[in-house]
């Protein structure tokens, strides 16, 4: 169970790698295989979650060594036509689209209460909502996706003229990390680089409401809510106009005991640590390449390599690779 390959439909290795990783996340697997998702389905746009549920059932309860994700791709392609083309796509972009679609299909609205409604209206008026993820927080939307994958950052922005500090929250499901070296570094180096204080000058100046003009500012991110499943996107691709580059940096990442408390706000700091449960690898360069996945089986706790329809058991020592592109970590109980 849970060791089923996915047929390549023509440059769909990015899709297969991401789906294998999602189908190795234990609480997500339990939610879909138990049928709980059926009661949560929205009538208007439940096709994607239904197709995902059938696919997960085939991968965990089916009798075949390999199945086709064609139905799920077709349903998702109605909203995102690029994924129906037989061209290579970015695995991170595909992952975000899948998480958004599943949330839309399974969401329910919480009662915000009087204080929540006032805060929500206030934040709407201030224009702080950033995209769909921020909007669903304001609307009080929740789903299995928000419960498992959604975290929150807080950006402390300090005007360097009047030294006034404002707080800007931001919701995320995938955290994109810069790579500070071209030779070798660690995941902790990437995290430190992301969470270090930065200076906003020139075209990046902020408009300070106290000064009434644009000013230089210092900005620093803090983690105010760590999700149960945190996904790191390693920013290996650099595209600026016609300039394209892939960073081949060998990034060392732990298989267990990843500690995020140094990057958490003191008010929200907890001692929970994370274990690696899945990896999406990218081999090759920007214009052509191949995606595979490493997944830790939720029952046997053994690691396997998923290369479209091919599945191979691998030792723990082989999980560390210079091709890592997406890292899935689960909170250690």
mmCIF file of N, CA and C in Angstrom, residues 96-104 107-110 112 120 124 129-143 145-147 149-151 171-174:
data_model
loop_
_atom_site.group_PDB
_atom_site.id
_atom_site.type_symbol
_atom_site.label_atom_id
_atom_site.label_comp_id
_atom_site.label_asym_id
_atom_site.label_seq_id
_atom_site.Cartn_x
_atom_site.Cartn_y
_atom_site.Cartn_z
ATOM 1 N N UNK A 96 1.499 24.659 -5.415
ATOM 2 C CA UNK A 96 0.678 25.750 -4.878
ATOM 3 C C UNK A 96 -0.718 25.725 -5.488
ATOM 4 N N UNK A 97 -0.805 25.458 -6.786
ATOM 5 C CA UNK A 97 -2.115 25.382 -7.443
ATOM 6 C C UNK A 97 -2.950 24.237 -6.877
ATOM 7 N N UNK A 98 -2.330 23.081 -6.652
ATOM 8 C CA UNK A 98 -3.055 21.932 -6.097
ATOM 9 C C UNK A 98 -3.567 22.247 -4.701
ATOM 10 N N UNK A 99 -2.720 22.825 -3.849
ATOM 11 C CA UNK A 99 -3.146 23.159 -2.486
ATOM 12 C C UNK A 99 -4.283 24.176 -2.500
ATOM 13 N N UNK A 100 -4.199 25.168 -3.377
ATOM 14 C CA UNK A 100 -5.270 26.168 -3.483
ATOM 15 C C UNK A 100 -6.574 25.536 -3.950
ATOM 16 N N UNK A 101 -6.490 24.652 -4.951
ATOM 17 C CA UNK A 101 -7.694 24.000 -5.480
ATOM 18 C C UNK A 101 -8.342 23.111 -4.428
ATOM 19 N N UNK A 102 -7.546 22.343 -3.703
ATOM 20 C CA UNK A 102 -8.101 21.475 -2.667
ATOM 21 C C UNK A 102 -8.748 22.307 -1.558
ATOM 22 N N UNK A 103 -8.112 23.426 -1.208
ATOM 23 C CA UNK A 103 -8.716 24.299 -0.191
ATOM 24 C C UNK A 103 -10.065 24.828 -0.670
ATOM 25 N N UNK A 104 -10.131 25.316 -1.897
ATOM 26 C CA UNK A 104 -11.380 25.869 -2.428
ATOM 27 C C UNK A 104 -12.485 24.822 -2.455
ATOM 28 N N UNK A 107 -13.298 23.940 1.685
ATOM 29 C CA UNK A 107 -13.320 24.979 2.717
ATOM 30 C C UNK A 107 -14.682 25.115 3.380
ATOM 31 N N UNK A 108 -14.631 25.566 4.621
ATOM 32 C CA UNK A 108 -15.841 25.991 5.319
ATOM 33 C C UNK A 108 -15.510 27.295 6.025
ATOM 34 N N UNK A 109 -16.521 28.084 6.326
ATOM 35 C CA UNK A 109 -16.320 29.413 6.894
ATOM 36 C C UNK A 109 -16.613 29.375 8.380
ATOM 37 N N UNK A 110 -15.635 29.819 9.166
ATOM 38 C CA UNK A 110 -15.817 29.924 10.619
ATOM 39 C C UNK A 110 -16.574 31.206 10.952
ATOM 40 N N UNK A 112 -16.578 34.457 12.721
ATOM 41 C CA UNK A 112 -15.490 35.293 13.196
ATOM 42 C C UNK A 112 -15.772 35.926 14.560
ATOM 43 N N UNK A 120 -11.334 42.061 10.783
ATOM 44 C CA UNK A 120 -11.327 41.695 9.371
ATOM 45 C C UNK A 120 -11.659 42.894 8.495
ATOM 46 N N UNK A 124 -9.213 44.844 5.847
ATOM 47 C CA UNK A 124 -9.618 45.007 4.440
ATOM 48 C C UNK A 124 -9.465 46.469 4.015
ATOM 49 N N UNK A 129 -4.601 42.697 2.654
ATOM 50 C CA UNK A 129 -4.810 41.351 2.123
ATOM 51 C C UNK A 129 -3.910 41.126 0.924
ATOM 52 N N UNK A 130 -3.133 40.046 0.984
ATOM 53 C CA UNK A 130 -2.195 39.760 -0.110
ATOM 54 C C UNK A 130 -2.573 38.448 -0.757
ATOM 55 N N UNK A 131 -3.424 38.537 -1.784
ATOM 56 C CA UNK A 131 -3.760 37.348 -2.560
ATOM 57 C C UNK A 131 -4.789 36.473 -1.882
ATOM 58 N N UNK A 132 -4.974 35.307 -2.476
ATOM 59 C CA UNK A 132 -6.026 34.388 -2.045
ATOM 60 C C UNK A 132 -5.815 33.885 -0.622
ATOM 61 N N UNK A 133 -4.555 33.640 -0.240
ATOM 62 C CA UNK A 133 -4.311 33.069 1.088
ATOM 63 C C UNK A 133 -4.695 34.055 2.180
ATOM 64 N N UNK A 134 -4.349 35.340 2.004
ATOM 65 C CA UNK A 134 -4.714 36.350 2.996
ATOM 66 C C UNK A 134 -6.223 36.555 3.005
ATOM 67 N N UNK A 135 -6.847 36.509 1.829
ATOM 68 C CA UNK A 135 -8.286 36.724 1.736
ATOM 69 C C UNK A 135 -9.055 35.653 2.489
ATOM 70 N N UNK A 136 -8.577 34.390 2.388
ATOM 71 C CA UNK A 136 -9.322 33.326 3.053
ATOM 72 C C UNK A 136 -9.175 33.401 4.575
ATOM 73 N N UNK A 137 -8.073 33.983 5.066
ATOM 74 C CA UNK A 137 -7.940 34.196 6.498
ATOM 75 C C UNK A 137 -8.942 35.254 6.954
ATOM 76 N N UNK A 138 -9.034 36.355 6.189
ATOM 77 C CA UNK A 138 -9.978 37.421 6.518
ATOM 78 C C UNK A 138 -11.407 36.909 6.497
ATOM 79 N N UNK A 139 -11.693 35.999 5.585
ATOM 80 C CA UNK A 139 -13.050 35.470 5.459
ATOM 81 C C UNK A 139 -13.333 34.386 6.490
ATOM 82 N N UNK A 140 -12.325 33.976 7.262
ATOM 83 C CA UNK A 140 -12.529 32.939 8.261
ATOM 84 C C UNK A 140 -12.648 31.558 7.649
ATOM 85 N N UNK A 141 -12.003 31.339 6.500
ATOM 86 C CA UNK A 141 -12.085 30.044 5.825
ATOM 87 C C UNK A 141 -11.096 29.054 6.418
ATOM 88 N N UNK A 142 -11.535 27.811 6.561
ATOM 89 C CA UNK A 142 -10.657 26.757 7.044
ATOM 90 C C UNK A 142 -10.906 25.484 6.248
ATOM 91 N N UNK A 143 -9.890 24.657 6.149
ATOM 92 C CA UNK A 143 -9.992 23.382 5.436
ATOM 93 C C UNK A 143 -8.873 22.486 5.929
ATOM 94 N N UNK A 145 -6.432 21.716 4.267
ATOM 95 C CA UNK A 145 -5.205 22.316 3.733
ATOM 96 C C UNK A 145 -4.684 23.392 4.678
ATOM 97 N N UNK A 146 -5.559 24.282 5.137
ATOM 98 C CA UNK A 146 -5.113 25.329 6.071
ATOM 99 C C UNK A 146 -4.675 24.710 7.394
ATOM 100 N N UNK A 147 -5.366 23.652 7.838
ATOM 101 C CA UNK A 147 -5.040 23.010 9.109
ATOM 102 C C UNK A 147 -3.670 22.347 9.076
ATOM 103 N N UNK A 149 -1.096 22.756 6.272
ATOM 104 C CA UNK A 149 -0.003 23.381 5.528
ATOM 105 C C UNK A 149 0.154 24.889 5.737
ATOM 106 N N UNK A 150 -0.820 25.535 6.349
ATOM 107 C CA UNK A 150 -0.781 26.996 6.388
ATOM 108 C C UNK A 150 -0.020 27.517 7.603
ATOM 109 N N UNK A 151 0.976 28.359 7.341
ATOM 110 C CA UNK A 151 1.732 29.032 8.392
ATOM 111 C C UNK A 151 1.589 30.534 8.239
ATOM 112 N N UNK A 171 0.444 35.140 5.106
ATOM 113 C CA UNK A 171 0.136 33.716 5.164
ATOM 114 C C UNK A 171 0.937 32.977 4.088
ATOM 115 N N UNK A 172 1.385 31.763 4.390
ATOM 116 C CA UNK A 172 2.087 30.974 3.377
ATOM 117 C C UNK A 172 1.712 29.499 3.495
ATOM 118 N N UNK A 173 1.827 28.789 2.386
ATOM 119 C CA UNK A 173 1.732 27.326 2.387
ATOM 120 C C UNK A 173 3.050 26.708 1.922
ATOM 121 N N UNK A 174 3.826 27.464 1.149
ATOM 122 C CA UNK A 174 5.161 27.041 0.723
ATOM 123 C C UNK A 174 6.104 28.206 1.005
#
